[in-house]
Tab-separated table of C-alpha atoms in Angstrom:
chain	number	residue	atom	x	y	z
A	1317	MET	CA	-8.751	28.896	20.150
A	1318	SER	CA	-8.282	26.087	22.673
A	1319	ASP	CA	-9.489	22.524	22.116
A	1320	GLN	CA	-12.338	23.012	24.551
A	1321	GLU	CA	-13.429	26.223	22.896
A	1322	SER	CA	-13.208	24.885	19.352
A	1323	LEU	CA	-14.912	21.599	20.133
A	1324	GLY	CA	-17.789	23.228	21.956
A	1325	LYS	CA	-20.963	21.500	23.074
A	1326	GLU	CA	-23.249	23.059	20.511
A	1327	SER	CA	-22.554	22.250	16.868
A	1328	ASP	CA	-22.502	25.971	16.056
A	1329	ASP	CA	-19.567	26.382	18.430
A	1330	PHE	CA	-17.533	23.730	16.666
A	1331	CYS	CA	-14.749	25.249	14.586
A	1332	PRO	CA	-13.335	22.472	12.395
A	1333	ARG	CA	-9.598	22.251	12.007
A	1334	ILE	CA	-8.894	21.529	8.371
A	1335	VAL	CA	-5.479	20.885	6.904
A	1336	ALA	CA	-5.342	21.861	3.235
A	1337	PHE	CA	-2.448	20.557	1.158
A	1338	CYS	CA	-2.245	23.107	-1.662
A	1339	CYS	CA	-0.419	22.737	-4.953
A	1340	GLN	CA	1.998	25.659	-5.243
A	1341	ARG	CA	1.042	26.171	-8.886
A	1342	SER	CA	-2.708	26.424	-8.430
A	1343	ALA	CA	-4.356	26.264	-5.015
A	1344	TYR	CA	-1.635	28.101	-3.130
A	1345	ARG	CA	-1.669	30.965	-5.640
A	1346	ALA	CA	-5.467	31.002	-5.563
A	1347	ALA	CA	-5.297	31.221	-1.768
A	1348	ASP	CA	-2.837	34.065	-2.063
A	1349	LEU	CA	-5.134	35.877	-4.452
A	1350	ALA	CA	-8.132	35.242	-2.227
A	1351	GLY	CA	-6.167	36.861	0.573
A	1352	GLU	CA	-5.264	39.886	-1.527
A	1353	MET	CA	-8.906	40.236	-2.538
A	1354	HIS	CA	-10.002	39.941	1.101
A	1355	LEU	CA	-12.402	37.117	0.237
A	1356	GLY	CA	-11.952	35.602	3.665
A	1357	PHE	CA	-10.803	32.106	4.568
A	1358	PRO	CA	-12.764	29.690	6.678
A	1359	GLU	CA	-11.659	29.788	10.286
A	1360	GLY	CA	-9.463	26.874	11.356
A	1361	LEU	CA	-7.857	26.325	7.971
A	1362	ASP	CA	-4.179	25.331	7.927
A	1363	ILE	CA	-2.614	25.718	4.503
A	1364	ILE	CA	0.402	23.595	3.589
A	1365	GLN	CA	2.143	24.389	0.329
A	1366	VAL	CA	3.353	21.390	-1.668
A	1367	PRO	CA	5.250	21.394	-4.979
A	1368	CYS	CA	2.590	19.110	-6.486
A	1369	THR	CA	-0.310	17.257	-4.865
A	1370	GLY	CA	1.284	14.060	-6.189
A	1371	ARG	CA	3.788	14.649	-3.366
A	1372	VAL	CA	1.112	14.238	-0.695
A	1373	ASP	CA	1.660	10.815	0.747
A	1374	LEU	CA	-1.016	8.694	2.403
A	1375	VAL	CA	0.769	8.907	5.705
A	1376	TYR	CA	0.546	12.737	5.641
A	1377	LEU	CA	-3.233	12.409	5.521
A	1378	LEU	CA	-3.320	9.968	8.412
A	1379	ARG	CA	-0.849	11.943	10.518
A	1380	SER	CA	-2.816	15.134	9.995
A	1381	LEU	CA	-5.797	13.407	11.581
A	1382	GLU	CA	-3.588	11.973	14.317
A	1383	GLU	CA	-2.283	15.457	15.091
A	1384	GLY	CA	-5.749	16.866	15.599
A	1385	ALA	CA	-7.225	17.784	12.219
A	1386	ASP	CA	-10.951	17.200	11.829
A	1387	GLY	CA	-10.585	17.012	8.069
A	1388	VAL	CA	-7.872	16.949	5.425
A	1389	LEU	CA	-8.327	18.544	2.039
A	1390	ILE	CA	-6.061	18.239	-0.971
A	1391	LEU	CA	-6.396	21.134	-3.391
A	1392	ALA	CA	-4.970	20.203	-6.762
A	1393	CYS	CA	-4.835	21.555	-10.290
A	1394	PHE	CA	-7.669	20.630	-12.618
A	1395	GLU	CA	-7.149	17.238	-14.180
A	1396	ASP	CA	-5.172	17.439	-17.453
A	1397	ASN	CA	-3.602	20.608	-16.089
A	1398	CYS	CA	-0.870	19.193	-13.844
A	1399	LYS	CA	2.618	20.561	-14.441
A	1400	TYR	CA	3.907	17.070	-13.652
A	1401	ILE	CA	1.286	15.428	-15.866
A	1402	SER	CA	-0.470	13.141	-13.378
A	1403	GLY	CA	0.296	14.360	-9.851
A	1404	ASN	CA	-3.289	15.459	-9.297
A	1405	ILE	CA	-4.640	12.112	-10.528
A	1406	ARG	CA	-2.310	10.294	-8.161
A	1407	ALA	CA	-3.556	12.551	-5.379
A	1408	ARG	CA	-7.180	11.705	-6.219
A	1409	ARG	CA	-6.415	7.992	-6.123
A	1410	ARG	CA	-4.599	8.392	-2.815
A	1411	VAL	CA	-7.615	10.151	-1.355
A	1412	GLU	CA	-9.772	7.231	-2.491
A	1413	TYR	CA	-7.335	4.812	-0.852
A	1414	ALA	CA	-7.078	6.924	2.293
A	1415	ARG	CA	-10.852	6.759	2.593
A	1416	LYS	CA	-10.607	2.964	2.646
A	1417	LEU	CA	-7.997	3.214	5.411
A	1418	LEU	CA	-10.329	5.468	7.408
A	1419	LYS	CA	-13.226	3.074	6.872
A	1420	GLU	CA	-11.072	0.240	8.269
A	1421	LEU	CA	-10.682	2.376	11.388
A	1422	GLY	CA	-14.367	3.209	11.639
A	1423	LEU	CA	-13.760	6.889	10.864
A	1424	GLU	CA	-15.921	8.863	8.441
A	1425	GLU	CA	-14.484	8.654	4.933
A	1426	LYS	CA	-15.443	12.238	4.121
A	1427	ARG	CA	-12.858	13.554	6.544
A	1428	VAL	CA	-10.448	13.283	3.625
A	1429	ALA	CA	-11.326	14.999	0.352
A	1430	ILE	CA	-9.868	16.501	-2.790
A	1431	GLY	CA	-10.845	19.508	-4.883
A	1432	ASN	CA	-9.545	20.916	-8.162
A	1433	LEU	CA	-8.956	24.527	-9.090
A	1434	ALA	CA	-6.643	26.897	-10.953
A	1435	SER	CA	-4.348	29.667	-9.768
A	1436	ASN	CA	-6.739	32.341	-11.059
A	1437	THR	CA	-9.806	30.997	-9.234
A	1438	PRO	CA	-9.655	32.529	-5.756
A	1439	HIS	CA	-13.427	32.366	-5.374
A	1440	ARG	CA	-13.298	28.634	-6.050
A	1441	PHE	CA	-10.629	28.279	-3.357
A	1442	VAL	CA	-12.976	29.868	-0.864
A	1443	GLU	CA	-15.919	27.770	-2.081
A	1444	LEU	CA	-14.010	24.488	-1.812
A	1445	THR	CA	-12.598	25.218	1.630
A	1446	GLN	CA	-15.959	26.513	2.853
A	1447	ALA	CA	-17.718	23.399	1.511
A	1448	MET	CA	-15.196	21.201	3.328
A	1449	ARG	CA	-15.777	23.168	6.496
A	1450	GLU	CA	-19.541	22.660	6.214
A	1451	GLU	CA	-19.063	18.941	5.542
A	1452	ILE	CA	-16.850	18.550	8.588
A	1453	LYS	CA	-19.268	20.577	10.698
A	1454	LYS	CA	-21.950	18.050	9.778
A	1455	LEU	CA	-19.664	15.193	10.821
A	1456	GLY	CA	-18.634	16.898	14.039
A	1457	PRO	CA	-15.220	16.882	15.710
A	1458	SER	CA	-12.864	14.048	14.886
A	1459	PRO	CA	-13.170	11.351	17.535
A	1460	LEU	CA	-9.373	11.449	17.743
A	1461	ARG	CA	-9.397	15.022	19.024
A	1462	ALA	CA	-11.571	14.094	21.947
A	1463	LYS	CA	-9.104	11.336	22.856
A	1464	GLN	CA	-5.890	13.334	22.554
B	587	MET	CA	9.804	-10.323	-7.042
B	588	ILE	CA	7.915	-11.754	-4.091
B	589	THR	CA	4.549	-10.034	-3.811
B	590	ALA	CA	2.380	-9.522	-0.764
B	591	VAL	CA	-0.703	-7.674	0.406
B	592	ARG	CA	-1.301	-5.943	3.710
B	593	LYS	CA	-3.130	-8.081	6.238
B	594	PRO	CA	-6.592	-6.861	7.240
B	595	LEU	CA	-6.168	-4.194	9.906
B	596	ASN	CA	-8.424	-5.936	12.425
B	597	GLU	CA	-6.187	-9.008	12.417
B	598	ILE	CA	-3.134	-6.899	13.210
B	599	ILE	CA	-4.971	-4.902	15.864
B	600	GLU	CA	-5.857	-8.177	17.570
B	601	MET	CA	-2.238	-9.404	17.417
B	602	VAL	CA	-0.840	-6.301	19.096
B	603	ALA	CA	-3.691	-5.885	21.585
B	604	PRO	CA	-1.580	-6.750	24.668
B	605	CYS	CA	1.319	-4.466	23.624
B	606	GLU	CA	1.976	-0.861	24.589
B	607	LYS	CA	5.026	-0.323	22.387
B	608	ILE	CA	5.758	-2.095	19.127
B	609	LEU	CA	8.321	-2.000	16.340
B	610	VAL	CA	6.851	-1.896	12.831
B	611	THR	CA	9.458	-3.064	10.364
B	612	GLY	CA	9.503	-2.626	6.610
B	613	CYS	CA	11.586	-4.445	4.041
B	614	GLY	CA	13.368	-2.429	1.383
B	615	THR	CA	13.296	-4.990	-1.405
B	616	CYS	CA	10.349	-6.870	-2.976
B	617	VAL	CA	7.536	-5.563	-0.756
B	618	THR	CA	8.757	-2.003	-1.234
B	619	ILE	CA	8.477	-2.407	-4.991
B	620	ASP	CA	4.934	-3.797	-4.735
B	621	TYR	CA	3.854	-1.185	-2.182
B	622	SER	CA	2.837	-3.700	0.472
B	623	GLY	CA	5.576	-3.597	3.109
B	624	GLY	CA	8.177	-0.899	2.525
B	625	ALA	CA	8.983	2.130	4.674
B	626	LYS	CA	5.859	4.014	3.566
B	627	GLU	CA	3.574	1.093	4.235
B	628	ALA	CA	5.175	0.578	7.643
B	629	ALA	CA	4.486	4.235	8.452
B	630	ILE	CA	0.869	3.926	7.306
B	631	LEU	CA	0.287	0.778	9.353
B	632	ALA	CA	1.903	2.328	12.422
B	633	SER	CA	-0.324	5.387	12.056
B	634	GLN	CA	-3.458	3.272	11.646
B	635	LEU	CA	-2.575	1.197	14.706
B	636	ARG	CA	-1.988	4.319	16.816
B	637	ILE	CA	-5.287	5.773	15.657
B	638	ALA	CA	-7.154	2.526	16.344
B	639	ARG	CA	-5.674	2.302	19.822
B	640	ARG	CA	-6.490	5.913	20.581
B	641	LEU	CA	-10.075	5.441	19.398
B	642	GLY	CA	-10.253	2.678	21.997
B	643	GLY	CA	-9.174	5.166	24.651
B	644	LYS	CA	-5.637	3.841	25.062
B	645	LYS	CA	-2.183	4.655	23.786
B	646	LEU	CA	0.139	2.713	21.545
B	647	GLU	CA	3.736	3.748	20.989
B	648	THR	CA	5.332	2.731	17.726
B	649	LEU	CA	8.807	2.716	16.303
B	650	GLU	CA	9.347	2.217	12.593
B	651	GLN	CA	12.411	0.879	10.852
B	652	THR	CA	13.054	-0.450	7.366
B	653	VAL	CA	16.122	-2.380	6.296
B	654	GLU	CA	17.420	-3.338	2.884
B	655	ARG	CA	16.262	-6.960	3.135
B	656	GLN	CA	14.608	-8.764	6.022
B	657	CYS	CA	15.555	-12.182	4.647
B	658	GLU	CA	19.216	-11.857	5.614
B	659	TRP	CA	20.770	-11.976	9.075
B	660	GLU	CA	23.092	-9.033	8.626
B	661	PHE	CA	20.223	-6.703	7.784
B	662	VAL	CA	17.739	-7.790	10.466
B	663	LYS	CA	20.426	-7.306	13.106
B	664	GLU	CA	19.920	-3.594	12.502
B	665	PHE	CA	16.594	-3.919	14.347
B	666	THR	CA	18.357	-4.877	17.575
B	667	ASP	CA	18.305	-1.484	19.321
B	668	HIS	CA	14.682	-0.671	18.478
B	669	ALA	CA	13.544	-4.211	19.197
B	670	ALA	CA	14.998	-3.983	22.693
B	671	GLU	CA	12.647	-1.079	23.444
B	672	CYS	CA	9.516	-2.833	22.188
B	673	GLN	CA	7.283	-5.635	23.368
B	674	ALA	CA	6.646	-7.042	19.895
B	675	ILE	CA	7.712	-6.697	16.276
B	676	ILE	CA	5.486	-6.469	13.236
B	677	SER	CA	7.302	-7.559	10.103
B	678	MET	CA	5.935	-6.318	6.808
B	679	ALA	CA	8.340	-8.476	4.813
B	680	CYS	CA	7.429	-11.630	2.925
B	681	GLY	CA	7.204	-14.920	4.800
B	682	ALA	CA	10.953	-15.435	4.476
B	683	GLY	CA	11.656	-12.063	6.044
B	684	ILE	CA	9.158	-12.562	8.861
B	685	GLN	CA	10.761	-15.900	9.734
B	686	THR	CA	14.243	-14.397	9.660
B	687	VAL	CA	13.146	-11.669	12.079
B	688	ALA	CA	11.420	-14.242	14.303
B	689	ALA	CA	14.592	-16.352	14.388
B	690	ALA	CA	16.793	-13.324	15.053
B	691	PHE	CA	14.681	-12.141	17.993
B	692	PRO	CA	13.576	-15.321	19.768
B	693	ASP	CA	12.546	-13.449	22.916
B	694	LYS	CA	9.969	-11.260	21.110
B	695	PRO	CA	6.611	-12.023	19.565
B	696	VAL	CA	6.942	-11.377	15.816
B	697	PHE	CA	3.710	-10.740	13.928
B	698	PRO	CA	3.117	-10.784	10.161
B	699	GLY	CA	1.894	-7.487	8.749
B	700	VAL	CA	1.299	-8.853	5.258
B	701	ASN	CA	0.044	-11.971	3.544
B	702	THR	CA	2.684	-13.194	1.114
B	703	ARG	CA	1.094	-14.079	-2.206
B	704	PHE	CA	3.413	-15.185	-4.990
B	705	ILE	CA	6.549	-14.716	-7.060
B	706	GLY	CA	5.507	-12.509	-9.905
B	707	MET	CA	5.996	-9.297	-11.778
B	708	PRO	CA	4.172	-6.013	-12.300
B	709	GLN	CA	2.181	-6.557	-15.478
B	710	LYS	CA	1.502	-2.829	-15.437
B	711	GLN	CA	1.610	-0.122	-12.778
B	712	GLY	CA	-0.492	-1.342	-9.864
B	713	VAL	CA	-1.137	-4.865	-11.226
B	714	TRP	CA	1.011	-7.887	-10.320
B	715	GLU	CA	0.734	-11.339	-11.836
B	716	GLU	CA	2.065	-14.689	-10.661
B	717	ARG	CA	4.892	-16.133	-12.724
B	718	CYS	CA	6.771	-18.805	-10.761
B	719	ILE	CA	5.906	-21.471	-8.190
B	720	CYS	CA	9.563	-22.405	-7.468
B	721	CYS	CA	9.090	-25.979	-8.720
B	722	GLY	CA	12.832	-26.586	-8.809
B	723	ASN	CA	12.887	-27.998	-12.346
B	724	CYS	CA	12.348	-25.281	-14.924
B	725	VAL	CA	10.701	-26.069	-18.279
B	726	LEU	CA	10.501	-22.547	-19.664
B	727	HIS	CA	12.892	-23.423	-22.514
B	728	LEU	CA	10.208	-25.773	-23.881
B	729	THR	CA	7.132	-23.670	-23.223
B	730	GLY	CA	7.906	-20.427	-24.969
B	731	GLY	CA	8.948	-18.670	-21.796
B	732	LEU	CA	5.564	-19.172	-20.101
B	733	CYS	CA	5.234	-21.313	-16.977
B	734	PRO	CA	2.370	-23.835	-17.152
B	735	PHE	CA	2.662	-24.556	-13.433
B	736	ALA	CA	2.276	-20.984	-12.301
B	737	ARG	CA	-0.235	-19.986	-14.949
B	738	CYS	CA	-2.395	-23.047	-15.655
B	739	ALA	CA	-5.127	-23.561	-13.046
B	740	LYS	CA	-4.682	-27.329	-13.461
B	741	THR	CA	-0.853	-27.231	-13.738
B	742	LEU	CA	-1.112	-29.228	-16.957
B	743	LEU	CA	2.173	-29.955	-18.696
B	744	ASN	CA	1.160	-31.483	-22.024
B	745	GLY	CA	-1.252	-29.028	-23.577
B	746	PRO	CA	-4.525	-27.413	-22.615
B	747	CYS	CA	-7.583	-29.013	-21.078
B	748	GLU	CA	-10.916	-29.143	-22.880
B	749	GLY	CA	-12.077	-26.133	-20.976
B	750	SER	CA	-9.774	-23.771	-22.849
B	751	GLN	CA	-12.016	-21.631	-25.051
B	752	ASP	CA	-11.234	-18.523	-27.062
B	753	GLY	CA	-7.873	-18.350	-25.334
B	754	LYS	CA	-9.460	-18.169	-21.893
B	755	CYS	CA	-9.271	-20.440	-18.861
B	756	GLU	CA	-12.411	-22.349	-17.837
B	757	VAL	CA	-11.640	-21.907	-14.155
B	758	ASN	CA	-11.695	-18.141	-14.518
B	759	ARG	CA	-12.805	-16.643	-17.822
B	760	GLU	CA	-10.920	-13.450	-17.060
B	761	LEU	CA	-7.616	-15.331	-17.128
B	762	ASP	CA	-5.780	-16.207	-20.310
B	763	CYS	CA	-5.247	-19.901	-21.024
B	764	VAL	CA	-1.491	-20.270	-20.708
B	765	TRP	CA	-1.452	-23.167	-23.158
B	766	GLN	CA	-2.949	-20.940	-25.823
B	767	GLN	CA	-0.257	-18.409	-24.965
B	768	ILE	CA	2.436	-21.099	-25.099
B	769	TYR	CA	1.234	-22.139	-28.565
B	770	ASP	CA	1.248	-18.523	-29.768
B	771	SER	CA	4.669	-17.877	-28.240
B	772	LEU	CA	6.267	-20.989	-29.759
B	773	LYS	CA	4.702	-20.228	-33.128
B	774	GLU	CA	6.106	-16.706	-33.069
B	775	ARG	CA	9.535	-18.082	-32.220
B	776	GLY	CA	9.356	-20.772	-34.924
B	777	ARG	CA	9.567	-23.500	-32.294
B	778	LEU	CA	6.208	-25.258	-32.572
B	779	ALA	CA	8.118	-28.551	-32.797
B	780	ASP	CA	8.739	-28.193	-29.045
B	781	LEU	CA	5.082	-29.063	-28.543
B	782	GLN	CA	5.758	-32.541	-29.959
B	783	LYS	CA	7.820	-33.382	-26.918
B	784	ILE	CA	5.826	-35.271	-24.311
B	785	PHE	CA	6.638	-34.516	-20.725
B	786	PRO	CA	6.759	-37.653	-18.571
B	787	LEU	CA	5.104	-37.810	-15.175
B	788	ARG	CA	6.691	-35.089	-13.177
B	789	ASP	CA	8.774	-35.616	-10.076
B	790	TRP	CA	7.524	-32.965	-7.701
B	791	SER	CA	10.106	-33.765	-5.057
B	792	THR	CA	12.171	-30.856	-6.399
B	793	GLY	CA	9.259	-28.618	-5.418
B	794	GLU	CA	7.489	-28.124	-2.128
B	795	ASP	CA	6.378	-31.772	-1.949
B	796	GLY	CA	9.891	-32.917	-1.048
B	797	GLY	CA	9.984	-31.102	2.273
B	798	TYR	CA	11.504	-27.688	2.706
B	799	ARG	CA	14.400	-27.107	0.395
B	800	ILE	CA	17.981	-26.265	1.183
B	801	THR	CA	20.523	-25.093	-1.363
B	802	VAL	CA	24.163	-25.598	-0.469
B	803	ARG	CA	27.050	-23.940	-2.290
B	804	GLU	CA	30.161	-25.200	-0.622
B	805	ASP	CA	32.342	-22.866	-2.688
B	806	MET	CA	30.530	-19.904	-1.137
B	807	MET	CA	30.707	-21.104	2.436
B	808	LEU	CA	33.089	-19.498	4.905
């Protein structure tokens, strides 16, 4: 879908582009399972597999928005369930910090978010990504996309 | 280490307003360790500046480069090629690094990307505390390894003020009274007798009050 098509004039025509950084031990497997079960992903979702969400640096979140994402979602293991002990907690704190960086820029803080799930929760994967999509639809297209 | 904090974004946006291409430089030593001005922070600032410029309907090109230390000539020279392409340089080093870059590139505007705060140490992950004011005449051997200049709000040198209560400072009740800590430290070390020594009026000319300081080691000169 082209920029013009996905941006659309009517809010219903707006298809948010969401980048989802997915932990390979939980979210990515849940996404895989959701695919096998034909649960259906939200349109416009770009999944990026990471070894642990603690690997997701602040600059990845900012650059995703720079490159045209309307929202960025980190999907991490449940807290206390990180293979690397605290990667998901670090990710949560980075999201909180990233929101401050967005606020400094006058962008909506909710364009960056985090959700927690397990590898055997494909329905939760769909719920979290769908909820993010709805949130971003409410916010509308990223102002950066219009100025690309 | 020397600690710093990122300058407010709006201040930096204003500094670079006339520029179309800038070099954002990180320092690989102190400000990398305290997460204020290393390679990652330079990348984040560059991204924020590009976003801010684009939101204003214009374009900003950025280059990023981090060197081992910005407070030494041989390292800042590494910026030469990138600097030649840019209209201005943002230095995310401490004040010493920023001034070294400014002196090395006299034909370019050099802007500070951080506010330098103090010489200190990470008390725990994510929390840094001041430890040294570079007074030039150390007394730590007499004060149980705790600096009364850096850690007493009144820089008292012969015991606490009357405001010290329950081990806390009267200027800020969240801060420990360093003189209480000095007493505890000396007691633990069996050196309470050190408290009997009276410090005379201090000569601050070894500190910042004597003009900027220069250390010369002739044996190290080439």
